[in-house]
Amino acid sequence: MTTEEKQMMQPTQEYIRKLQRKRNAGTEDCMLSCNLARELDTNAPDLHHFLIDRGFLFRERTTYELKLSRDYAGLGYAKTRSTFRYNNKGVLVETRYPVWTEKGQEYIKSLFKGKGSKDKVRTLNIKH
């Protein structure tokens, strides 16, 4: 990328940073799935599969984004963060994902540690 191209991109990058800060305001005290999974001695994909199997999360069909199931939405377990990227066609795409409040972390830990769920999560290492 030339210096001229970088200068042209600068306002766009600043706009994206501002938009991301605005969208993610209020989620600073939340935990990412990868950090929560590390505390539970697993990884984020396996944790997500476990939570989907338990009916806590689901994947939106059109966007493939993770969302809280209807029974758990609005209970204060999670907030939503956004990230932005350009797709292959050069269109700016927003991807949203849950981050866990303290209440959500405790609930997930209790789900995960109850009823032998730890062994279940380790067997969910599905290859895509």
JSON list of C-alpha atoms in Angstrom, two decimals:
[
{"chain": "A", "resi": 1, "resn": "MET", "atom": "CA", "xyz": [0.00, 0.00, 0.00]},
{"chain": "A", "resi": 2, "resn": "THR", "atom": "CA", "xyz": [1.41, 3.36, -0.99]},
{"chain": "A", "resi": 3, "resn": "THR", "atom": "CA", "xyz": [1.64, 6.36, 1.33]},
{"chain": "A", "resi": 4, "resn": "GLU", "atom": "CA", "xyz": [-1.10, 8.08, -0.68]},
{"chain": "A", "resi": 5, "resn": "GLU", "atom": "CA", "xyz": [-3.41, 5.06, -0.29]},
{"chain": "A", "resi": 6, "resn": "LYS", "atom": "CA", "xyz": [-2.70, 4.97, 3.45]},
{"chain": "A", "resi": 7, "resn": "GLN", "atom": "CA", "xyz": [-3.58, 8.67, 3.74]},
{"chain": "A", "resi": 8, "resn": "MET", "atom": "CA", "xyz": [-6.83, 8.09, 1.86]},
{"chain": "A", "resi": 9, "resn": "MET", "atom": "CA", "xyz": [-7.72, 5.20, 4.21]},
{"chain": "A", "resi": 10, "resn": "GLN", "atom": "CA", "xyz": [-7.00, 7.18, 7.40]},
{"chain": "A", "resi": 11, "resn": "PRO", "atom": "CA", "xyz": [-10.43, 8.89, 7.71]},
{"chain": "A", "resi": 12, "resn": "THR", "atom": "CA", "xyz": [-12.18, 5.56, 7.08]},
{"chain": "A", "resi": 13, "resn": "GLN", "atom": "CA", "xyz": [-10.11, 3.81, 9.73]},
{"chain": "A", "resi": 14, "resn": "GLU", "atom": "CA", "xyz": [-10.82, 6.57, 12.24]},
{"chain": "A", "resi": 15, "resn": "TYR", "atom": "CA", "xyz": [-14.56, 6.32, 11.45]},
{"chain": "A", "resi": 16, "resn": "ILE", "atom": "CA", "xyz": [-14.47, 2.55, 12.05]},
{"chain": "A", "resi": 17, "resn": "ARG", "atom": "CA", "xyz": [-12.59, 3.01, 15.36]},
{"chain": "A", "resi": 18, "resn": "LYS", "atom": "CA", "xyz": [-15.15, 5.58, 16.54]},
{"chain": "A", "resi": 19, "resn": "LEU", "atom": "CA", "xyz": [-18.04, 3.37, 15.49]},
{"chain": "A", "resi": 20, "resn": "GLN", "atom": "CA", "xyz": [-16.53, 0.38, 17.26]},
{"chain": "A", "resi": 21, "resn": "ARG", "atom": "CA", "xyz": [-15.94, 2.38, 20.48]},
{"chain": "A", "resi": 22, "resn": "LYS", "atom": "CA", "xyz": [-19.55, 3.59, 20.36]},
{"chain": "A", "resi": 23, "resn": "ARG", "atom": "CA", "xyz": [-21.00, 0.11, 19.73]},
{"chain": "A", "resi": 24, "resn": "ASN", "atom": "CA", "xyz": [-18.85, -1.50, 22.44]},
{"chain": "A", "resi": 25, "resn": "ALA", "atom": "CA", "xyz": [-19.38, 1.14, 25.13]},
{"chain": "A", "resi": 26, "resn": "GLY", "atom": "CA", "xyz": [-20.48, -0.47, 28.38]},
{"chain": "A", "resi": 27, "resn": "THR", "atom": "CA", "xyz": [-18.87, -3.84, 27.70]},
{"chain": "A", "resi": 28, "resn": "GLU", "atom": "CA", "xyz": [-15.47, -3.06, 29.20]},
{"chain": "A", "resi": 29, "resn": "ASP", "atom": "CA", "xyz": [-16.22, -5.06, 32.37]},
{"chain": "A", "resi": 30, "resn": "CYS", "atom": "CA", "xyz": [-17.30, -8.16, 30.41]},
{"chain": "A", "resi": 31, "resn": "MET", "atom": "CA", "xyz": [-15.23, -11.26, 29.70]},
{"chain": "A", "resi": 32, "resn": "LEU", "atom": "CA", "xyz": [-14.51, -12.73, 26.27]},
{"chain": "A", "resi": 33, "resn": "SER", "atom": "CA", "xyz": [-15.42, -16.37, 25.69]},
{"chain": "A", "resi": 34, "resn": "CYS", "atom": "CA", "xyz": [-11.76, -17.29, 25.16]},
{"chain": "A", "resi": 35, "resn": "ASN", "atom": "CA", "xyz": [-10.85, -15.97, 28.62]},
{"chain": "A", "resi": 36, "resn": "LEU", "atom": "CA", "xyz": [-13.81, -17.69, 30.29]},
{"chain": "A", "resi": 37, "resn": "ALA", "atom": "CA", "xyz": [-12.97, -20.93, 28.46]},
{"chain": "A", "resi": 38, "resn": "ARG", "atom": "CA", "xyz": [-9.38, -20.70, 29.67]},
{"chain": "A", "resi": 39, "resn": "GLU", "atom": "CA", "xyz": [-10.65, -20.47, 33.26]},
{"chain": "A", "resi": 40, "resn": "LEU", "atom": "CA", "xyz": [-12.70, -23.60, 32.61]},
{"chain": "A", "resi": 41, "resn": "ASP", "atom": "CA", "xyz": [-9.72, -25.44, 31.09]},
{"chain": "A", "resi": 42, "resn": "THR", "atom": "CA", "xyz": [-11.18, -25.66, 27.58]},
{"chain": "A", "resi": 43, "resn": "ASN", "atom": "CA", "xyz": [-11.27, -23.46, 24.47]},
{"chain": "A", "resi": 44, "resn": "ALA", "atom": "CA", "xyz": [-13.84, -21.00, 23.14]},
{"chain": "A", "resi": 45, "resn": "PRO", "atom": "CA", "xyz": [-15.21, -23.16, 20.28]},
{"chain": "A", "resi": 46, "resn": "ASP", "atom": "CA", "xyz": [-15.79, -26.08, 22.66]},
{"chain": "A", "resi": 47, "resn": "LEU", "atom": "CA", "xyz": [-17.40, -23.76, 25.22]},
{"chain": "A", "resi": 48, "resn": "HIS", "atom": "CA", "xyz": [-19.70, -22.37, 22.51]},
{"chain": "A", "resi": 49, "resn": "HIS", "atom": "CA", "xyz": [-20.68, -25.89, 21.38]},
{"chain": "A", "resi": 50, "resn": "PHE", "atom": "CA", "xyz": [-21.43, -26.81, 24.99]},
{"chain": "A", "resi": 51, "resn": "LEU", "atom": "CA", "xyz": [-23.61, -23.71, 25.46]},
{"chain": "A", "resi": 52, "resn": "ILE", "atom": "CA", "xyz": [-25.42, -24.36, 22.18]},
{"chain": "A", "resi": 53, "resn": "ASP", "atom": "CA", "xyz": [-26.08, -27.97, 23.23]},
{"chain": "A", "resi": 54, "resn": "ARG", "atom": "CA", "xyz": [-27.53, -26.70, 26.52]},
{"chain": "A", "resi": 55, "resn": "GLY", "atom": "CA", "xyz": [-29.85, -24.28, 24.70]},
{"chain": "A", "resi": 56, "resn": "PHE", "atom": "CA", "xyz": [-28.10, -21.24, 26.19]},
{"chain": "A", "resi": 57, "resn": "LEU", "atom": "CA", "xyz": [-26.73, -19.98, 22.85]},
{"chain": "A", "resi": 58, "resn": "PHE", "atom": "CA", "xyz": [-27.72, -20.39, 19.22]},
{"chain": "A", "resi": 59, "resn": "ARG", "atom": "CA", "xyz": [-26.25, -19.34, 15.90]},
{"chain": "A", "resi": 60, "resn": "GLU", "atom": "CA", "xyz": [-28.25, -16.89, 13.82]},
{"chain": "A", "resi": 61, "resn": "ARG", "atom": "CA", "xyz": [-28.96, -18.61, 10.51]},
{"chain": "A", "resi": 62, "resn": "THR", "atom": "CA", "xyz": [-28.32, -15.65, 8.22]},
{"chain": "A", "resi": 63, "resn": "THR", "atom": "CA", "xyz": [-25.24, -14.17, 9.91]},
{"chain": "A", "resi": 64, "resn": "TYR", "atom": "CA", "xyz": [-23.93, -17.19, 11.86]},
{"chain": "A", "resi": 65, "resn": "GLU", "atom": "CA", "xyz": [-23.53, -14.90, 14.88]},
{"chain": "A", "resi": 66, "resn": "LEU", "atom": "CA", "xyz": [-23.79, -16.33, 18.38]},
{"chain": "A", "resi": 67, "resn": "LYS", "atom": "CA", "xyz": [-26.77, -15.05, 20.35]},
{"chain": "A", "resi": 68, "resn": "LEU", "atom": "CA", "xyz": [-28.39, -15.86, 23.68]},
{"chain": "A", "resi": 69, "resn": "SER", "atom": "CA", "xyz": [-31.46, -18.05, 23.41]},
{"chain": "A", "resi": 70, "resn": "ARG", "atom": "CA", "xyz": [-34.83, -16.44, 24.04]},
{"chain": "A", "resi": 71, "resn": "ASP", "atom": "CA", "xyz": [-35.08, -17.95, 27.55]},
{"chain": "A", "resi": 72, "resn": "TYR", "atom": "CA", "xyz": [-31.81, -16.27, 28.59]},
{"chain": "A", "resi": 73, "resn": "ALA", "atom": "CA", "xyz": [-31.93, -12.98, 26.68]},
{"chain": "A", "resi": 74, "resn": "GLY", "atom": "CA", "xyz": [-32.51, -9.94, 28.85]},
{"chain": "A", "resi": 75, "resn": "LEU", "atom": "CA", "xyz": [-31.43, -11.63, 32.08]},
{"chain": "A", "resi": 76, "resn": "GLY", "atom": "CA", "xyz": [-28.12, -9.78, 32.28]},
{"chain": "A", "resi": 77, "resn": "TYR", "atom": "CA", "xyz": [-25.86, -12.71, 31.39]},
{"chain": "A", "resi": 78, "resn": "ALA", "atom": "CA", "xyz": [-24.25, -11.09, 28.37]},
{"chain": "A", "resi": 79, "resn": "LYS", "atom": "CA", "xyz": [-23.72, -7.89, 26.43]},
{"chain": "A", "resi": 80, "resn": "THR", "atom": "CA", "xyz": [-22.86, -7.60, 22.76]},
{"chain": "A", "resi": 81, "resn": "ARG", "atom": "CA", "xyz": [-19.62, -6.39, 21.22]},
{"chain": "A", "resi": 82, "resn": "SER", "atom": "CA", "xyz": [-18.97, -5.61, 17.60]},
{"chain": "A", "resi": 83, "resn": "THR", "atom": "CA", "xyz": [-16.02, -5.92, 15.31]},
{"chain": "A", "resi": 84, "resn": "PHE", "atom": "CA", "xyz": [-15.73, -4.56, 11.78]},
{"chain": "A", "resi": 85, "resn": "ARG", "atom": "CA", "xyz": [-13.98, -5.84, 8.67]},
{"chain": "A", "resi": 86, "resn": "TYR", "atom": "CA", "xyz": [-14.19, -5.52, 4.93]},
{"chain": "A", "resi": 87, "resn": "ASN", "atom": "CA", "xyz": [-15.50, -8.56, 3.06]},
{"chain": "A", "resi": 88, "resn": "ASN", "atom": "CA", "xyz": [-14.19, -9.81, -0.30]},
{"chain": "A", "resi": 89, "resn": "LYS", "atom": "CA", "xyz": [-16.37, -7.31, -2.14]},
{"chain": "A", "resi": 90, "resn": "GLY", "atom": "CA", "xyz": [-14.99, -4.36, -0.16]},
{"chain": "A", "resi": 91, "resn": "VAL", "atom": "CA", "xyz": [-18.16, -3.90, 1.90]},
{"chain": "A", "resi": 92, "resn": "LEU", "atom": "CA", "xyz": [-17.79, -3.01, 5.57]},
{"chain": "A", "resi": 93, "resn": "VAL", "atom": "CA", "xyz": [-19.32, -5.83, 7.65]},
{"chain": "A", "resi": 94, "resn": "GLU", "atom": "CA", "xyz": [-20.17, -5.72, 11.35]},
{"chain": "A", "resi": 95, "resn": "THR", "atom": "CA", "xyz": [-19.93, -8.95, 13.34]},
{"chain": "A", "resi": 96, "resn": "ARG", "atom": "CA", "xyz": [-21.54, -9.06, 16.78]},
{"chain": "A", "resi": 97, "resn": "TYR", "atom": "CA", "xyz": [-20.67, -11.53, 19.52]},
{"chain": "A", "resi": 98, "resn": "PRO", "atom": "CA", "xyz": [-21.60, -12.01, 23.18]},
{"chain": "A", "resi": 99, "resn": "VAL", "atom": "CA", "xyz": [-19.29, -11.05, 26.02]},
{"chain": "A", "resi": 100, "resn": "TRP", "atom": "CA", "xyz": [-20.06, -12.28, 29.52]},
{"chain": "A", "resi": 101, "resn": "THR", "atom": "CA", "xyz": [-21.10, -10.20, 32.49]},
{"chain": "A", "resi": 102, "resn": "GLU", "atom": "CA", "xyz": [-20.12, -11.35, 35.96]},
{"chain": "A", "resi": 103, "resn": "LYS", "atom": "CA", "xyz": [-23.60, -12.86, 36.35]},
{"chain": "A", "resi": 104, "resn": "GLY", "atom": "CA", "xyz": [-23.20, -14.69, 33.03]},
{"chain": "A", "resi": 105, "resn": "GLN", "atom": "CA", "xyz": [-19.74, -15.97, 33.94]},
{"chain": "A", "resi": 106, "resn": "GLU", "atom": "CA", "xyz": [-21.04, -17.45, 37.19]},
{"chain": "A", "resi": 107, "resn": "TYR", "atom": "CA", "xyz": [-24.03, -19.03, 35.45]},
{"chain": "A", "resi": 108, "resn": "ILE", "atom": "CA", "xyz": [-21.86, -20.58, 32.72]},
{"chain": "A", "resi": 109, "resn": "LYS", "atom": "CA", "xyz": [-19.36, -21.87, 35.28]},
{"chain": "A", "resi": 110, "resn": "SER", "atom": "CA", "xyz": [-22.20, -23.52, 37.22]},
{"chain": "A", "resi": 111, "resn": "LEU", "atom": "CA", "xyz": [-23.57, -25.07, 34.01]},
{"chain": "A", "resi": 112, "resn": "PHE", "atom": "CA", "xyz": [-20.13, -26.22, 32.96]},
{"chain": "A", "resi": 113, "resn": "LYS", "atom": "CA", "xyz": [-19.11, -27.71, 36.29]},
{"chain": "A", "resi": 114, "resn": "GLY", "atom": "CA", "xyz": [-22.44, -29.40, 37.00]},
{"chain": "A", "resi": 115, "resn": "LYS", "atom": "CA", "xyz": [-23.47, -32.90, 35.91]},
{"chain": "A", "resi": 116, "resn": "GLY", "atom": "CA", "xyz": [-20.10, -33.98, 34.49]},
{"chain": "A", "resi": 117, "resn": "SER", "atom": "CA", "xyz": [-20.25, -31.36, 31.77]},
{"chain": "A", "resi": 118, "resn": "LYS", "atom": "CA", "xyz": [-16.47, -30.92, 31.65]},
{"chain": "A", "resi": 119, "resn": "ASP", "atom": "CA", "xyz": [-16.02, -34.32, 30.01]},
{"chain": "A", "resi": 120, "resn": "LYS", "atom": "CA", "xyz": [-18.83, -33.49, 27.56]},
{"chain": "A", "resi": 121, "resn": "VAL", "atom": "CA", "xyz": [-17.13, -30.28, 26.46]},
{"chain": "A", "resi": 122, "resn": "ARG", "atom": "CA", "xyz": [-13.80, -31.96, 25.78]},
{"chain": "A", "resi": 123, "resn": "THR", "atom": "CA", "xyz": [-15.48, -34.45, 23.44]},
{"chain": "A", "resi": 124, "resn": "LEU", "atom": "CA", "xyz": [-17.00, -31.65, 21.36]},
{"chain": "A", "resi": 125, "resn": "ASN", "atom": "CA", "xyz": [-13.76, -30.89, 19.54]},
{"chain": "A", "resi": 126, "resn": "ILE", "atom": "CA", "xyz": [-15.45, -30.93, 16.12]},
{"chain": "A", "resi": 127, "resn": "LYS", "atom": "CA", "xyz": [-13.32, -30.34, 13.01]},
{"chain": "A", "resi": 128, "resn": "HIS", "atom": "CA", "xyz": [-14.78, -28.06, 10.32]}
]
